[in-house]
PDB file of C-alpha atoms in Angstrom:
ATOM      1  CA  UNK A   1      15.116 -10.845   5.560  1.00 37.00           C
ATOM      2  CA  UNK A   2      13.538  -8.152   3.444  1.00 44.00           C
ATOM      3  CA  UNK A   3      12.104  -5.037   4.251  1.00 58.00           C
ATOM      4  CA  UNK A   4       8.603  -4.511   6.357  1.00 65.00           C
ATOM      5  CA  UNK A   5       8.906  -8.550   7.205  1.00 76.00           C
ATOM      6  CA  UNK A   6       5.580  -9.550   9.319  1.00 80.00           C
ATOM      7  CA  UNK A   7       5.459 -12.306  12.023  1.00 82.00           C
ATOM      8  CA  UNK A   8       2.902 -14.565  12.243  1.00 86.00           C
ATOM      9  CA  UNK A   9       2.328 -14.610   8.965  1.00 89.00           C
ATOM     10  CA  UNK A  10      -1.147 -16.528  10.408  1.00 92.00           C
ATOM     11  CA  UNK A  11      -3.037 -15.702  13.644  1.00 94.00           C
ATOM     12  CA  UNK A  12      -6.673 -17.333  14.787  1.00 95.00           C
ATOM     13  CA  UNK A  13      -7.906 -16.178  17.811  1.00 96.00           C
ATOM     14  CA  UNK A  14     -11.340 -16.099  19.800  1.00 97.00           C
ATOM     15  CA  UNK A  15     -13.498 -12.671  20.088  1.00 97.00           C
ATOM     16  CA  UNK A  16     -12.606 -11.030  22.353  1.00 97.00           C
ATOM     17  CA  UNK A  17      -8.426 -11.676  22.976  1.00 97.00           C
ATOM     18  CA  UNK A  18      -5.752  -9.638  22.076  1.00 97.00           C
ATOM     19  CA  UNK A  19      -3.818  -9.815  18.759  1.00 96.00           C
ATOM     20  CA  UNK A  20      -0.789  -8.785  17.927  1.00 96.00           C
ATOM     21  CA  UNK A  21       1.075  -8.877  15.098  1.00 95.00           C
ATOM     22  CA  UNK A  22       4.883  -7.570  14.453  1.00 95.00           C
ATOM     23  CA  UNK A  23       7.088  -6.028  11.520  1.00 93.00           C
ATOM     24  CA  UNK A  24      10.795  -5.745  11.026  1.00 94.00           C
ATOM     25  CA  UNK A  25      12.433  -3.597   8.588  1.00 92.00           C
ATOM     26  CA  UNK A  26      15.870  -2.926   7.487  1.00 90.00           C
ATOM     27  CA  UNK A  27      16.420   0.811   7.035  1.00 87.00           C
ATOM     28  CA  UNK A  28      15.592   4.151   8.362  1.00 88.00           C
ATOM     29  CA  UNK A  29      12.274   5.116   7.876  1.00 90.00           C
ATOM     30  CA  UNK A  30      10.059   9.017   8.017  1.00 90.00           C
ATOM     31  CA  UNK A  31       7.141   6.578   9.193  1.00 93.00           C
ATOM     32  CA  UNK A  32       5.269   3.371   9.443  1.00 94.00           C
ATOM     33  CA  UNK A  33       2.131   2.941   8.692  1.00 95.00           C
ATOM     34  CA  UNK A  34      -0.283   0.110   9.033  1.00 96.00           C
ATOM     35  CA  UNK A  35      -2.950  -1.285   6.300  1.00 96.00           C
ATOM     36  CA  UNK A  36      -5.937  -3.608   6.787  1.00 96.00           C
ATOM     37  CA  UNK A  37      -7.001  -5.436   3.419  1.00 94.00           C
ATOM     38  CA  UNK A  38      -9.971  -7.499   3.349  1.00 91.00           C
ATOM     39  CA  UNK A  39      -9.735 -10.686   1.258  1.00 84.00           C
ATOM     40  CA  UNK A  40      -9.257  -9.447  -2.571  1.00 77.00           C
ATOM     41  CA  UNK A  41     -10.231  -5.818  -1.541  1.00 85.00           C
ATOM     42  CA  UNK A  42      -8.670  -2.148  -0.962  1.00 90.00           C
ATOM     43  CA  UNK A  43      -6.035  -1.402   1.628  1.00 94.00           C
ATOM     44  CA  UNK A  44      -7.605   0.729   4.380  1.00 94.00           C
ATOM     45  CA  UNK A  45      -5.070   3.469   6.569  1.00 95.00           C
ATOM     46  CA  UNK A  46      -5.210   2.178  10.411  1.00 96.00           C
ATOM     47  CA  UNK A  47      -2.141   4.319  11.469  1.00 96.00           C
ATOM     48  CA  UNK A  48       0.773   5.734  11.081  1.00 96.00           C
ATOM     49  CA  UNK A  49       3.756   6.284  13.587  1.00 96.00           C
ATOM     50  CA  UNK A  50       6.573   8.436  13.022  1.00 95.00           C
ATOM     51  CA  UNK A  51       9.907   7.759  13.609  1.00 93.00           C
ATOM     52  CA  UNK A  52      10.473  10.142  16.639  1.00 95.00           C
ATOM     53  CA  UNK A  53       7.551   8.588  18.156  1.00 96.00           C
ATOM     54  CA  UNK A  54       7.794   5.245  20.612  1.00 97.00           C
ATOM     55  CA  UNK A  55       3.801   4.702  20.527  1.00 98.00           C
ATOM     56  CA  UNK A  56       0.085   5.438  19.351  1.00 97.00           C
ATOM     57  CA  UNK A  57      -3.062   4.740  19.957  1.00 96.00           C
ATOM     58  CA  UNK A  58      -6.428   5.087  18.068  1.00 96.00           C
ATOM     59  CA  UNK A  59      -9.191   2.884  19.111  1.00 97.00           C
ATOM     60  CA  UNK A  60      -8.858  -0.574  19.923  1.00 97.00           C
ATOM     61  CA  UNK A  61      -5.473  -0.379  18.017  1.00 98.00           C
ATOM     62  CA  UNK A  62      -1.969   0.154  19.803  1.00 98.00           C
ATOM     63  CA  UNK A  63       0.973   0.479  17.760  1.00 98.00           C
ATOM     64  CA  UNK A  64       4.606   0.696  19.075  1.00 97.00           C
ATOM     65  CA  UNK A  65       7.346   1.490  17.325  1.00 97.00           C
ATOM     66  CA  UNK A  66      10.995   0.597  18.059  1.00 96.00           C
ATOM     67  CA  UNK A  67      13.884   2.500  15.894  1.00 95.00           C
ATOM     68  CA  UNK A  68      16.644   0.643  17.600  1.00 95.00           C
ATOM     69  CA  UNK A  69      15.797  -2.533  16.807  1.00 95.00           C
ATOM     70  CA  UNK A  70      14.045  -1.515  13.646  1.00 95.00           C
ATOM     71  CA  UNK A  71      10.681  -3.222  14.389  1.00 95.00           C
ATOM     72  CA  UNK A  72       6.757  -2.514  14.864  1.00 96.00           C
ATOM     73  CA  UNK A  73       4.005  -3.983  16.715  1.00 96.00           C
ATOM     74  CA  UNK A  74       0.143  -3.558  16.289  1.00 97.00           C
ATOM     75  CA  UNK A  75      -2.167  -4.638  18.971  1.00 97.00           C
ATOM     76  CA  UNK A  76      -5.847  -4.965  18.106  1.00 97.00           C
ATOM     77  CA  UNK A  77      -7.890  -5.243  21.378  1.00 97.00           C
ATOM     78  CA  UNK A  78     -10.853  -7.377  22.557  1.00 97.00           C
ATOM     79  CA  UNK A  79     -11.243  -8.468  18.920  1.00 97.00           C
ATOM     80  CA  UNK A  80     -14.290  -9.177  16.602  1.00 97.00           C
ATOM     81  CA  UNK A  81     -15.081 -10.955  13.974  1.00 96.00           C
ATOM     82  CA  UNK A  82     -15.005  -8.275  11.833  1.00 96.00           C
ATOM     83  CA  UNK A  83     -12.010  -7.438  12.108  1.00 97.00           C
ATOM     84  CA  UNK A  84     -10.929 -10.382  10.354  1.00 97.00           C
ATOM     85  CA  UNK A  85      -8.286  -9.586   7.237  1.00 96.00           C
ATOM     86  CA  UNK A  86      -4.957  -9.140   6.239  1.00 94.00           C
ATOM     87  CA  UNK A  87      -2.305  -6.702   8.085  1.00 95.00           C
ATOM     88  CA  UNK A  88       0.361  -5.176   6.708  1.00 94.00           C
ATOM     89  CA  UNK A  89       2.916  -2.660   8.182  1.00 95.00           C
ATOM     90  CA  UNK A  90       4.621  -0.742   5.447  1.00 95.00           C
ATOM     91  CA  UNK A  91       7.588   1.692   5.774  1.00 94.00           C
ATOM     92  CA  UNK A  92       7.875   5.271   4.309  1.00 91.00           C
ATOM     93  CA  UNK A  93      11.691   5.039   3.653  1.00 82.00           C
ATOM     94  CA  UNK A  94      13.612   8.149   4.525  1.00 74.00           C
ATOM     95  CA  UNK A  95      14.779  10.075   1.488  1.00 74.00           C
ATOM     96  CA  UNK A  96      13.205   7.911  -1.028  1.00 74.00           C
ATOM     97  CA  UNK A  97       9.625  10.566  -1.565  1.00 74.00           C
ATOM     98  CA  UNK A  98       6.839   8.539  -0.240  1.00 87.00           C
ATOM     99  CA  UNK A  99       7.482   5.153  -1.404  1.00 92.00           C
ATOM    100  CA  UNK A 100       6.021   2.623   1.092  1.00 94.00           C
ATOM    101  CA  UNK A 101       7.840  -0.631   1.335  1.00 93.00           C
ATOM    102  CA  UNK A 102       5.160  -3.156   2.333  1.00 93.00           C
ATOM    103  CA  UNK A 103       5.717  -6.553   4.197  1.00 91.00           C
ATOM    104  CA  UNK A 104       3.947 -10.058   3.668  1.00 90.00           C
ATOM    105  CA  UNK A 105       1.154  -9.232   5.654  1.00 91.00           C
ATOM    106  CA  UNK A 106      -0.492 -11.316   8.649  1.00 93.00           C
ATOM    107  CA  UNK A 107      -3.487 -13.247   8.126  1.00 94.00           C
ATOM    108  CA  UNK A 108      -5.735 -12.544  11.210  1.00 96.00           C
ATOM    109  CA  UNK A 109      -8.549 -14.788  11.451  1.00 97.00           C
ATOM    110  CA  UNK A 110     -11.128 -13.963  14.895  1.00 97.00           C
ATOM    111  CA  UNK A 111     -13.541 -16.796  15.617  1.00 96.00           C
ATOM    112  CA  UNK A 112     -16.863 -16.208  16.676  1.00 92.00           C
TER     113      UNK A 112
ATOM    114  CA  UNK B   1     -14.154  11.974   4.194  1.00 75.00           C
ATOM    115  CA  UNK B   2     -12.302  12.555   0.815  1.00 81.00           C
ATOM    116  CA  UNK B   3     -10.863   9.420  -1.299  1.00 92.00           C
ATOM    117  CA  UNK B   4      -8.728   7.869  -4.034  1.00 96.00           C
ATOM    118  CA  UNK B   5     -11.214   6.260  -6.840  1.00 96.00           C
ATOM    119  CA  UNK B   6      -9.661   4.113  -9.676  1.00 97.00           C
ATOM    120  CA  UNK B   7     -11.084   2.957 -12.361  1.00 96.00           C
ATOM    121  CA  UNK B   8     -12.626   0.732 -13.886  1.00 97.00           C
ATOM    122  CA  UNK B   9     -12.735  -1.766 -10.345  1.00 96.00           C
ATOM    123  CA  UNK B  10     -11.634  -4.598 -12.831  1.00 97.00           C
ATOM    124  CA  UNK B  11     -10.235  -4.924 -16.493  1.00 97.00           C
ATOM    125  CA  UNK B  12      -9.827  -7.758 -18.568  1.00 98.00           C
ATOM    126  CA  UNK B  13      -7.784  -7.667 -21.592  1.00 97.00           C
ATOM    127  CA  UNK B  14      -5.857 -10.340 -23.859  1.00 97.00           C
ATOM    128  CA  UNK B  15      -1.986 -10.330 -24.201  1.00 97.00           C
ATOM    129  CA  UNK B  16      -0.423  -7.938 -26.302  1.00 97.00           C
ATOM    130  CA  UNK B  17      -3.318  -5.410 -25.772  1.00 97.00           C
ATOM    131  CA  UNK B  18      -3.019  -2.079 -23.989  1.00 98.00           C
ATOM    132  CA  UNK B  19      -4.937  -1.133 -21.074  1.00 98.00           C
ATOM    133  CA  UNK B  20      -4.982   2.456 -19.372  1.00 97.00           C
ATOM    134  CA  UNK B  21      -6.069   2.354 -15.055  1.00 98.00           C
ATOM    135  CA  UNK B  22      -7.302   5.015 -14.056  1.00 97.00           C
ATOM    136  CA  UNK B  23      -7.570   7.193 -10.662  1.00 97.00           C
ATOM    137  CA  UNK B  24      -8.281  10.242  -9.145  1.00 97.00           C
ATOM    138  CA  UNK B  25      -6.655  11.251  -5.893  1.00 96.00           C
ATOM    139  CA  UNK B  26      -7.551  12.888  -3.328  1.00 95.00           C
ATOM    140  CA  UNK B  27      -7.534  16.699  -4.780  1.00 92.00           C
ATOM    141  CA  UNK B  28      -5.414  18.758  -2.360  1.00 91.00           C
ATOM    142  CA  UNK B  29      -2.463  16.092  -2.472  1.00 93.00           C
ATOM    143  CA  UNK B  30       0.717  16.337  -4.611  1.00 92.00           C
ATOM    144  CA  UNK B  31       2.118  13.371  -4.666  1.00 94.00           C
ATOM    145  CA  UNK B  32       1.046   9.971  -6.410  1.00 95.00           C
ATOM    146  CA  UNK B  33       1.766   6.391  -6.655  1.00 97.00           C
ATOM    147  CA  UNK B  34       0.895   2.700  -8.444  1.00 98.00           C
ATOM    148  CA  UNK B  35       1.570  -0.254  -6.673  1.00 98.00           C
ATOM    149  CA  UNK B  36       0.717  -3.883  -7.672  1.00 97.00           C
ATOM    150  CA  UNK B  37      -0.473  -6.930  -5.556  1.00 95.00           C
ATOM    151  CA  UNK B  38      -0.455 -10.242  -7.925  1.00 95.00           C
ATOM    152  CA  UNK B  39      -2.969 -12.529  -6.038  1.00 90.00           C
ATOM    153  CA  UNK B  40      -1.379 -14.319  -2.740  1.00 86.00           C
ATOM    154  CA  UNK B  41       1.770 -11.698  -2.609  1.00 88.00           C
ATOM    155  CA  UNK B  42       2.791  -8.134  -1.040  1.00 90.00           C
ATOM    156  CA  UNK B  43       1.941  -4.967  -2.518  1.00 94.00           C
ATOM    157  CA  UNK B  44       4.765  -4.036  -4.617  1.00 96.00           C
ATOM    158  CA  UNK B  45       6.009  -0.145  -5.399  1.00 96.00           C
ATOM    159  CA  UNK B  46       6.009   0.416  -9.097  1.00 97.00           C
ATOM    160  CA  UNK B  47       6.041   4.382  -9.524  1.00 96.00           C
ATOM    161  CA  UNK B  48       5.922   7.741  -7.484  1.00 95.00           C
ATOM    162  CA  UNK B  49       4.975  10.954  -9.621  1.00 94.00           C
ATOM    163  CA  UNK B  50       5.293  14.955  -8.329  1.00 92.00           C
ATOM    164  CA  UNK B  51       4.843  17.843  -9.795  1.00 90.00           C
ATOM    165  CA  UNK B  52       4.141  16.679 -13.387  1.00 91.00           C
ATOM    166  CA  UNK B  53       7.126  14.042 -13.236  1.00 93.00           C
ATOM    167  CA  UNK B  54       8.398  10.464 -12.403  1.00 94.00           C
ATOM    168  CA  UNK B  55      10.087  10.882  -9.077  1.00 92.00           C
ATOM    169  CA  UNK B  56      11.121   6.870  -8.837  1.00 92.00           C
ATOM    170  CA  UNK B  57      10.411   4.075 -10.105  1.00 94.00           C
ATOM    171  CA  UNK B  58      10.892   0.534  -9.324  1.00 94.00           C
ATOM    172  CA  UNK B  59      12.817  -2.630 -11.514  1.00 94.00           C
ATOM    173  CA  UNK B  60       8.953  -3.670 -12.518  1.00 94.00           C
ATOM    174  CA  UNK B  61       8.244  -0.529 -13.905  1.00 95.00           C
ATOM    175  CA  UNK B  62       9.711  -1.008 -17.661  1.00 93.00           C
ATOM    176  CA  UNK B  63       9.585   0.659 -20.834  1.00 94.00           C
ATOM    177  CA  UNK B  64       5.997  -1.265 -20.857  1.00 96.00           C
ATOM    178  CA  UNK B  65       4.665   1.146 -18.635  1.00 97.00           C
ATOM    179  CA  UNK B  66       4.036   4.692 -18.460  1.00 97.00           C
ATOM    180  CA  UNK B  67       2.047   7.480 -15.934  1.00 97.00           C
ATOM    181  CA  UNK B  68       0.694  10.223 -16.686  1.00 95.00           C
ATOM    182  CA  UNK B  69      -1.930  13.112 -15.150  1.00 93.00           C
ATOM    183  CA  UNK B  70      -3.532  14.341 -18.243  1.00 88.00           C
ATOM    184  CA  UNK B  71      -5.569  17.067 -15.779  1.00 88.00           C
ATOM    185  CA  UNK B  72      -5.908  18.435 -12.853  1.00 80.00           C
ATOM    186  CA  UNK B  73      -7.905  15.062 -11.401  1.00 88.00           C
ATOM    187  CA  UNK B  74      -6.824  11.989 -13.184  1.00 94.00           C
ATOM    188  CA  UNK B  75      -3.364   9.852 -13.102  1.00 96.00           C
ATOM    189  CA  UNK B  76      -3.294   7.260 -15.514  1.00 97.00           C
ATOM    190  CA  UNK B  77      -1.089   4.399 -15.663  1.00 98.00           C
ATOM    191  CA  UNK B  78      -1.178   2.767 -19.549  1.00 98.00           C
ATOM    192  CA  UNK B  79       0.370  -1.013 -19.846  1.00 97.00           C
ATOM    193  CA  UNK B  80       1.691  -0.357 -23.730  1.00 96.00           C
ATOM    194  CA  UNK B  81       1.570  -4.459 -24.535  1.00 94.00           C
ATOM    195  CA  UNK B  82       0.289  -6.251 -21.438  1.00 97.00           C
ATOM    196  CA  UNK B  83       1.674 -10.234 -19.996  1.00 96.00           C
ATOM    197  CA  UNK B  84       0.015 -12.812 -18.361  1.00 97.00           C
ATOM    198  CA  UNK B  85       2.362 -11.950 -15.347  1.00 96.00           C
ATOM    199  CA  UNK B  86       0.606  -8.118 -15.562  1.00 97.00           C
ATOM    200  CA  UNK B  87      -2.346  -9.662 -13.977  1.00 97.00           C
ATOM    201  CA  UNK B  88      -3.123  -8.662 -10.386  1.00 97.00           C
ATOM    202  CA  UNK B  89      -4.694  -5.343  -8.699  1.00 97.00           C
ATOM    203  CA  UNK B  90      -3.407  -2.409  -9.401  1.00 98.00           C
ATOM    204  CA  UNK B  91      -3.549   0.431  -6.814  1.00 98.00           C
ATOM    205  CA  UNK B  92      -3.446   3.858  -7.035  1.00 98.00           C
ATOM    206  CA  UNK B  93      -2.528   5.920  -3.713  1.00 97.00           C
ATOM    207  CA  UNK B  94      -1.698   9.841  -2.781  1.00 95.00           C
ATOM    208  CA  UNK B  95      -0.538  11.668   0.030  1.00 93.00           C
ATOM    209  CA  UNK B  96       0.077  15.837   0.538  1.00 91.00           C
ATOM    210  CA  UNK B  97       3.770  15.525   1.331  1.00 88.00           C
ATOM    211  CA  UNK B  98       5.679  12.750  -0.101  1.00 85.00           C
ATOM    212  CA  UNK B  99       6.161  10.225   2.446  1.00 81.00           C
ATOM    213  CA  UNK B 100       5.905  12.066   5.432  1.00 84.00           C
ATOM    214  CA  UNK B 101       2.171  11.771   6.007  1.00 88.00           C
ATOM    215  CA  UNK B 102      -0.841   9.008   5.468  1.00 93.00           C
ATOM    216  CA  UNK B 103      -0.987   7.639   2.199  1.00 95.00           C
ATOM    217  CA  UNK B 104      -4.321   7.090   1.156  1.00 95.00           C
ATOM    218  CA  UNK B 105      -4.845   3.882  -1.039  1.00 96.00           C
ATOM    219  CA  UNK B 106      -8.411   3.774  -3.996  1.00 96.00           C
ATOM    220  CA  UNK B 107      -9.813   0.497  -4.017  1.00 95.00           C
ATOM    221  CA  UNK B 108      -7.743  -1.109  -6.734  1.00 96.00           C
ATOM    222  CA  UNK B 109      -8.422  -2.468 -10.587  1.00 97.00           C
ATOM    223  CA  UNK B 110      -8.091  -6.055 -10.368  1.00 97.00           C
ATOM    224  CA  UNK B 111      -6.453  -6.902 -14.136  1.00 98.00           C
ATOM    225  CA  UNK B 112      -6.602 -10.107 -15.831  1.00 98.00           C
ATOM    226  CA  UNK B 113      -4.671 -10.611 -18.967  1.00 97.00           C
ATOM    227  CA  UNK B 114      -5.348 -13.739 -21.002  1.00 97.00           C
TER     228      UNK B 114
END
């Protein structure tokens, strides 16, 4: 599998449930960060977690972080319609200067 | 809030031709970045730039391409002889320490090469 690999890769939920979407990645990392694009638009900054942190909130948005098993989750609470887009979790590799490593993204689509 | 702004939002050009992107960062960071989405895929990496030079650079980024920041605001990236498989959106991003920090992303300059 490659680096900053998503699962689903396709959610639909109701308003108002719980969605959570997950990353793997293969190497050590400075960071993770997470990225919401809207269909064919810019890739907005949710969060970021660092690597000597287990888990961070901002909002309706929980992310966890596990270095052991090299993987991510990001929960989006009591969801809206508006939140509706494409998630990606990319990975600040250690020692490579910033690059971010970005997965395939998860679809989320939150029914009215 | 400050942001990344490219330019223009989208560029359409036929083979062979050049085509320069534009951006500005955000003005207190020092390091910069292009990455590419072609439509349906992950963004891809193409380029990191500090202090006045290429710091890495990806397989994609060929002798076809080239960055530079001509100033103090802009970073350019130039495609010298652009493919149909150049087409997708181009984004330019920043951060103040190189991969240790949020990297802020512009909005993207969605190419199309014909």
């Amino acid at each position: 599998s490659q680096q900053g690999e998503e699962d689903p890769q396709a959610l639909s939920i109701q308003e108002g449930e719980n969605a959570t979407m997950n990353c793997s990645y293969k190497t050590s990392i400075n960071n993770l960060q997470w990225y919401r694009q809207n269909s064919g638009r810019g890739l907005v900054h949710l969060i970021l977690i660092r690597s000597n942190e287990r888990e961070k909130h901002s909002g309706r948005l929980r992310v966890t972080l596990d270095t052991s098993k090299k993987s991510s989750s990001l929960l989006i609470t009591a969801s809206r319609a508006a939140d509706t887009a494409s998630y990606f979790c990319a990975t600040a590799v250690y020692n490579q200067g910033g690059k971010l490593i970005f997965g395939q993204g998860t679809e989320l689509s939150v029914k009215p | 809030e400050p942001e990344v702004t490219q330019t223009p939002s989208h560029q359409v050009t036929q083979m062979g031709q050049e085509v320069i992107l534009r951006c500005v960062p955000i003005s207190n960071h020092l390091y910069f970045y292009w990455y590419r989405q072609i439509l349906g895929q992950k963004v891809e990496f193409l380029v990191s730039f500090y202090n006045n030079e290429i710091s890495e650079k990806s397989e994609i980024f060929d002798d076809q391409f080239s960055v530079e920041r001509p100033d103090g605001s802009n970073f350019t990236l130039k495609i010298r002889s652009t493919k149909l498989e150049d087409s997708a959106m181009y984004f330019c991003a920043s951060d103040l320490r190189g991969g240790t920090d949020t990297q802020y992303f512009g909005p993207g300059t969605r190419l199309t090469v014909l």
